[in-house]
Every structure is written in C-alpha cells, then in structure tokens.
Short mmCIF file of C-alpha atoms in Angstrom, two decimals:
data_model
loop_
_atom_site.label_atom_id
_atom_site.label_comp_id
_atom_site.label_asym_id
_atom_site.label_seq_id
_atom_site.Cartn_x
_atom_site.Cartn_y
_atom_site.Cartn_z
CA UNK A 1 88.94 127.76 73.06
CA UNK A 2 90.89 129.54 75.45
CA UNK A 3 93.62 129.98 73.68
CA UNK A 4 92.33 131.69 71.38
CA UNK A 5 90.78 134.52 73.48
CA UNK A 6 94.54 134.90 74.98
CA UNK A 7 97.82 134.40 73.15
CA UNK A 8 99.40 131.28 74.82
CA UNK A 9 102.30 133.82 76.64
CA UNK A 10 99.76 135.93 78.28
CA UNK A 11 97.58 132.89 79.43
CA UNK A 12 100.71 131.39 80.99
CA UNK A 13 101.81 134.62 82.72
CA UNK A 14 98.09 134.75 84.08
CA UNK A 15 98.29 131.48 85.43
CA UNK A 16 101.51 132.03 87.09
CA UNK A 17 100.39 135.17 88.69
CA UNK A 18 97.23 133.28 89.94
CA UNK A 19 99.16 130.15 91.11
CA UNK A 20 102.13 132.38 92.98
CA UNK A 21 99.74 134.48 94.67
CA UNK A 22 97.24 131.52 96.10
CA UNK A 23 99.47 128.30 95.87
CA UNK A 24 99.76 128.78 100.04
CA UNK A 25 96.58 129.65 101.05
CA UNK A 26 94.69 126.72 99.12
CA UNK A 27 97.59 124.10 99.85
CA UNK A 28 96.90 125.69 103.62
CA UNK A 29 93.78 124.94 102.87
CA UNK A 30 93.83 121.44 101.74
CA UNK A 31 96.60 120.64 104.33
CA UNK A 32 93.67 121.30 107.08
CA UNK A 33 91.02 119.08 105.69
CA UNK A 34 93.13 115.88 104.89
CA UNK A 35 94.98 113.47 106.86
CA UNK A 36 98.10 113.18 104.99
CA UNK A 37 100.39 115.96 103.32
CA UNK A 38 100.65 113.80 99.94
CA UNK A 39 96.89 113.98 99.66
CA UNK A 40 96.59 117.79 100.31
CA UNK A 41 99.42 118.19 97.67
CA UNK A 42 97.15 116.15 95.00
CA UNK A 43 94.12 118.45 96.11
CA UNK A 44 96.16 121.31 94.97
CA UNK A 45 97.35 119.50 92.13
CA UNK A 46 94.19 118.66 90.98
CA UNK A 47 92.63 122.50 92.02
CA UNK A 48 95.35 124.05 89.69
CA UNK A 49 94.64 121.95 87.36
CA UNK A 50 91.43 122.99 86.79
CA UNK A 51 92.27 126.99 87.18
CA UNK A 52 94.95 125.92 84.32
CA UNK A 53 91.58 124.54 81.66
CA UNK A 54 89.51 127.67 82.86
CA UNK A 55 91.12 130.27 83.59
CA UNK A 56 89.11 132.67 81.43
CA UNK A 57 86.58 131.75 84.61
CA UNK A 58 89.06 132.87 87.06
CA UNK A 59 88.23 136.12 88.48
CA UNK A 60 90.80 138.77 88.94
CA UNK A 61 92.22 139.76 92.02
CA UNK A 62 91.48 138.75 95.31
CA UNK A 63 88.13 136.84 93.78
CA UNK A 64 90.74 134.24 92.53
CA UNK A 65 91.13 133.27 96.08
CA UNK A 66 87.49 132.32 96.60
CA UNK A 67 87.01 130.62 93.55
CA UNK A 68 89.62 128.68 93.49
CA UNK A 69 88.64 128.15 97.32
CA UNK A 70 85.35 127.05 95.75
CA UNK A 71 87.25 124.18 93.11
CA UNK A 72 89.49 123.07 96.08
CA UNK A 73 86.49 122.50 98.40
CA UNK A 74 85.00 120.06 95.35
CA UNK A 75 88.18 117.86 94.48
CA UNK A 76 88.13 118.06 98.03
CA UNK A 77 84.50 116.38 98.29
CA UNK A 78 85.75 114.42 95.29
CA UNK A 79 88.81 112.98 97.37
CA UNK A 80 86.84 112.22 100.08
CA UNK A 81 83.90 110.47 98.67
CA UNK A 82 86.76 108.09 96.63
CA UNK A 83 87.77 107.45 100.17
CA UNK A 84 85.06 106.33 101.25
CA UNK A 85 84.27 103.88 98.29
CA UNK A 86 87.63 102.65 99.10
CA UNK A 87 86.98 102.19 102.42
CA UNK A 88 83.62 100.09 101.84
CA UNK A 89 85.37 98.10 99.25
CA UNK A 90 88.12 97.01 101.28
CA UNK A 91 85.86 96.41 104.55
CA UNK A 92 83.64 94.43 101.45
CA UNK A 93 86.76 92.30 100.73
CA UNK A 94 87.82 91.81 104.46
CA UNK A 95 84.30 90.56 105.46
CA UNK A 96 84.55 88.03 102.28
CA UNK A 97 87.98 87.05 102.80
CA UNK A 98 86.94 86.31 106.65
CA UNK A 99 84.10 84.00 105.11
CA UNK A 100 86.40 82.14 102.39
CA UNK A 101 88.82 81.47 105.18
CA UNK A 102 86.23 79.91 107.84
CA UNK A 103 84.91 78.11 104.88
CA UNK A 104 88.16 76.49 103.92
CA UNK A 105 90.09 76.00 106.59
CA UNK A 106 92.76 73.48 106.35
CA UNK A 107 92.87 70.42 108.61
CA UNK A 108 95.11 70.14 111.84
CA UNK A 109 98.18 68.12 111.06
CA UNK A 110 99.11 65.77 113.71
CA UNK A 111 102.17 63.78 114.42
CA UNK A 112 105.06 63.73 111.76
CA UNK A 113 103.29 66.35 109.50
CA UNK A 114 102.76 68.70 112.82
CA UNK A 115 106.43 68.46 113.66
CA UNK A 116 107.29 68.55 109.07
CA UNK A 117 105.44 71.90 108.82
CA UNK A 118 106.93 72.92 112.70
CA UNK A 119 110.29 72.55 111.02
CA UNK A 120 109.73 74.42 107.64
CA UNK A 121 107.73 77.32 109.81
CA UNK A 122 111.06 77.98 111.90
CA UNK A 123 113.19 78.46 108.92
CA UNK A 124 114.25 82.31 107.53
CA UNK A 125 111.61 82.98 104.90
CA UNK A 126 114.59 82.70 102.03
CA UNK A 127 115.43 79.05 103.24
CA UNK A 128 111.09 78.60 103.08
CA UNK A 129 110.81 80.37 99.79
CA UNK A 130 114.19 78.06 98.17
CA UNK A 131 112.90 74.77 99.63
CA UNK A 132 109.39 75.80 98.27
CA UNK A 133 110.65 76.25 94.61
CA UNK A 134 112.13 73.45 94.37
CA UNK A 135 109.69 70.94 96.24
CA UNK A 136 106.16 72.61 95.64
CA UNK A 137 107.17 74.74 92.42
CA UNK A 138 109.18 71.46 91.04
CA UNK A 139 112.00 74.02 89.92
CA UNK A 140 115.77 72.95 88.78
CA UNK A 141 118.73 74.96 89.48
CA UNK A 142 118.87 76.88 86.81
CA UNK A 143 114.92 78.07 86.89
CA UNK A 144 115.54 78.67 90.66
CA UNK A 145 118.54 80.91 90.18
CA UNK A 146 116.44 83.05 86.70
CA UNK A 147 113.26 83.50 89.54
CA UNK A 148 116.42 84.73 92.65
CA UNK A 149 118.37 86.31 89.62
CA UNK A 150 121.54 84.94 91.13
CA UNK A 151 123.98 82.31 89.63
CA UNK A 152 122.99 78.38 89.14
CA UNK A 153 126.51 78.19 91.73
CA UNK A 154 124.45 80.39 94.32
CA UNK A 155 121.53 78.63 94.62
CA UNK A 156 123.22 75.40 94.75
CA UNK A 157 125.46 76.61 97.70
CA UNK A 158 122.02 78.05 99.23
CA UNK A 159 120.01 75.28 98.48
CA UNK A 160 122.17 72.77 100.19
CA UNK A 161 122.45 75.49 103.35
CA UNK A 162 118.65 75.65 103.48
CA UNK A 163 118.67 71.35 103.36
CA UNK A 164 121.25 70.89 106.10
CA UNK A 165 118.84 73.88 108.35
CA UNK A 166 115.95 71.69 107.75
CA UNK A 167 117.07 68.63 108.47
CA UNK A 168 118.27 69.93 111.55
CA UNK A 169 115.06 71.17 112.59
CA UNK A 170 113.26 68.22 111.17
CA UNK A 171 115.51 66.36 113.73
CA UNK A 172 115.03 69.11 116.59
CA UNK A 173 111.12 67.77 116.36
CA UNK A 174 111.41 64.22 115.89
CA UNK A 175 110.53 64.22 112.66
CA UNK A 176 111.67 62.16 109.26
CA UNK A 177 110.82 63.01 105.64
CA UNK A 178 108.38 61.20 104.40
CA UNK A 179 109.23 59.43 100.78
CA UNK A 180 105.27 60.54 100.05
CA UNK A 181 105.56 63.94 101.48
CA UNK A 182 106.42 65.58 98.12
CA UNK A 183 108.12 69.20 100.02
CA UNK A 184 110.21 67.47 102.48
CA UNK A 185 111.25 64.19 100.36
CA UNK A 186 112.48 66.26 97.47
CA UNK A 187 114.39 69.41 99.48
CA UNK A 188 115.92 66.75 102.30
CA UNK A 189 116.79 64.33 99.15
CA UNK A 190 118.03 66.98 97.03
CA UNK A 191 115.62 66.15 93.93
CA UNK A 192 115.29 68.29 90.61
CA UNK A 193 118.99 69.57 90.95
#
C-alpha cells in the first residue's frame, strides 16, 4: 500500500507539489486535444486521479511532466474511444427510430379531424399539455393541479382559458367537437372536472 511506504502528510504534500507544478501544462494539454473545455477539465480530473493512486510511480522532477503526459494521453484515448461508442450508438438509434417511424406512420386526417388536430396544434404547448390531461390522460382537477403543482383554483381558471382558446380555433377552422372524439368532446364539454 502506498500509504504505508509514505506517512499520509508527506504523500499529500507530494501530490500537491506534483499537481501545482503540472496542473497547466497537462490541462494545456488536454484543452488542445478536445472539443469542449468541460471535457479537457475531466481529462485532468481523471489524469490526477490516477497520479493521486500511484504516486510512488511518479517520477521526480521534471519526469513528472512526461509521465503524467503519458496517463493524460490514455484517459485521453479512453475519452475518445467512449465517444465514439456514443456516437455509433446514437447514429444506431437514429437509423432505428427512422425505420419505426416509416413503419408506423399515422394516417392523414381529413375533414373535421384535419381542422380538430389544426386547432389543438395552434394552441401554446401549456393550453396542449392541460387539454391533454384532462381528455387523453382522463385527469380531474385535483390530479391535474398535483402533476402542474399549482392549486385545484388554478387549473380550473386555466383549464376553462385553454377551452374558450380552443373553441375559438376549432371555430377559426370550421370545425365542431365530435361527441365520439374523446380529446375534443371532453376539454370543449368540460368533462372530469
């Protein structure tokens, strides 16, 4: 163990010489080999780090620099290589989510649904997301206004805002709600309150 060859004081000292002296040049270092600061920063995170578990390896002197040049340039080859496996897995994902999509792609609404879902795509997304919990979700006041975390008062006041705004646009495209529509039957009708 370490520790033992050193008392814990003089091992800390060490390390704190050793850091002071080389924290710039490897975080110089690290800086010109990644794209982002936050990721040179973990590099030299992750290179002291390793000086810090063997520092009985760490020469003395200037041969610190080097080696700890040396453990930089492998996280280093470490970061990058996780980057890359990142990288493939997302393209991975994109390329399957492309498929899944083609494959399921819902049908084209036409006539009063076109100009239903015309009307709930121009509202804010808050009026969308409060006319959604209560007609898709099938959500009462009170539920609604635990999932906002405001008052049962709030969401009524907003809830009957977000009604009159649709029906307005509902009317803006010709539309009606549909008594079988569940969505626009129960937020125009004021359902579930």
């Amino acid at each position: 163990m370490p520790e033992a060859s050193h008392p814990p004081d003089e091992r800390r000292r060490r390390f704190e010489q050793v850091y002071a002296a080389h924290r710039g040049k490897i975080l110089a270092y690290a800086l010109r080999r990644t794209a982002d600061p936050q990721d040179a920063a973990d590099i030299l995170a992750e290179t002291f780090l390793i000086a810090w578990r063997k520092l009985d390896d760490v020469p003395r002197g200037e041969e610190a620099r080097l080696w700890l040049y040396g453990v930089a340039r492998r996280v280093l080859a470490n970061h990058h290589r996780g980057e890359r496996r990142r990288s493939a897995l997302v393209g991975d994902l994109a390329g399957q989510l492309r498929i899944d999509l083609a494959m399921h792609r819902p049908p084209q609404q036409e006539g009063e649904l076109a100009a239903i879902a015309a009307a709930f795509g121009e509202l804010s997304e808050d009026d969308r997301e409060l006319l959604s919990l209560v007609g898709w979700e099938g959500l009462d006041h009170g539920e609604i206004a635990a999932v906002l975390g405001c008052s049962r008062n709030a969401v009524r006041i907003r809830l009957y805002r977000a009604r009159r705004r649709f029906a307005r646009g509902l009317d803006l495209h010709g539309a009606h709600a549909p008594r079988n529509h569940a969505l626009s039957a129960a937020v125009i009708n004021g359902e579930r309150s």
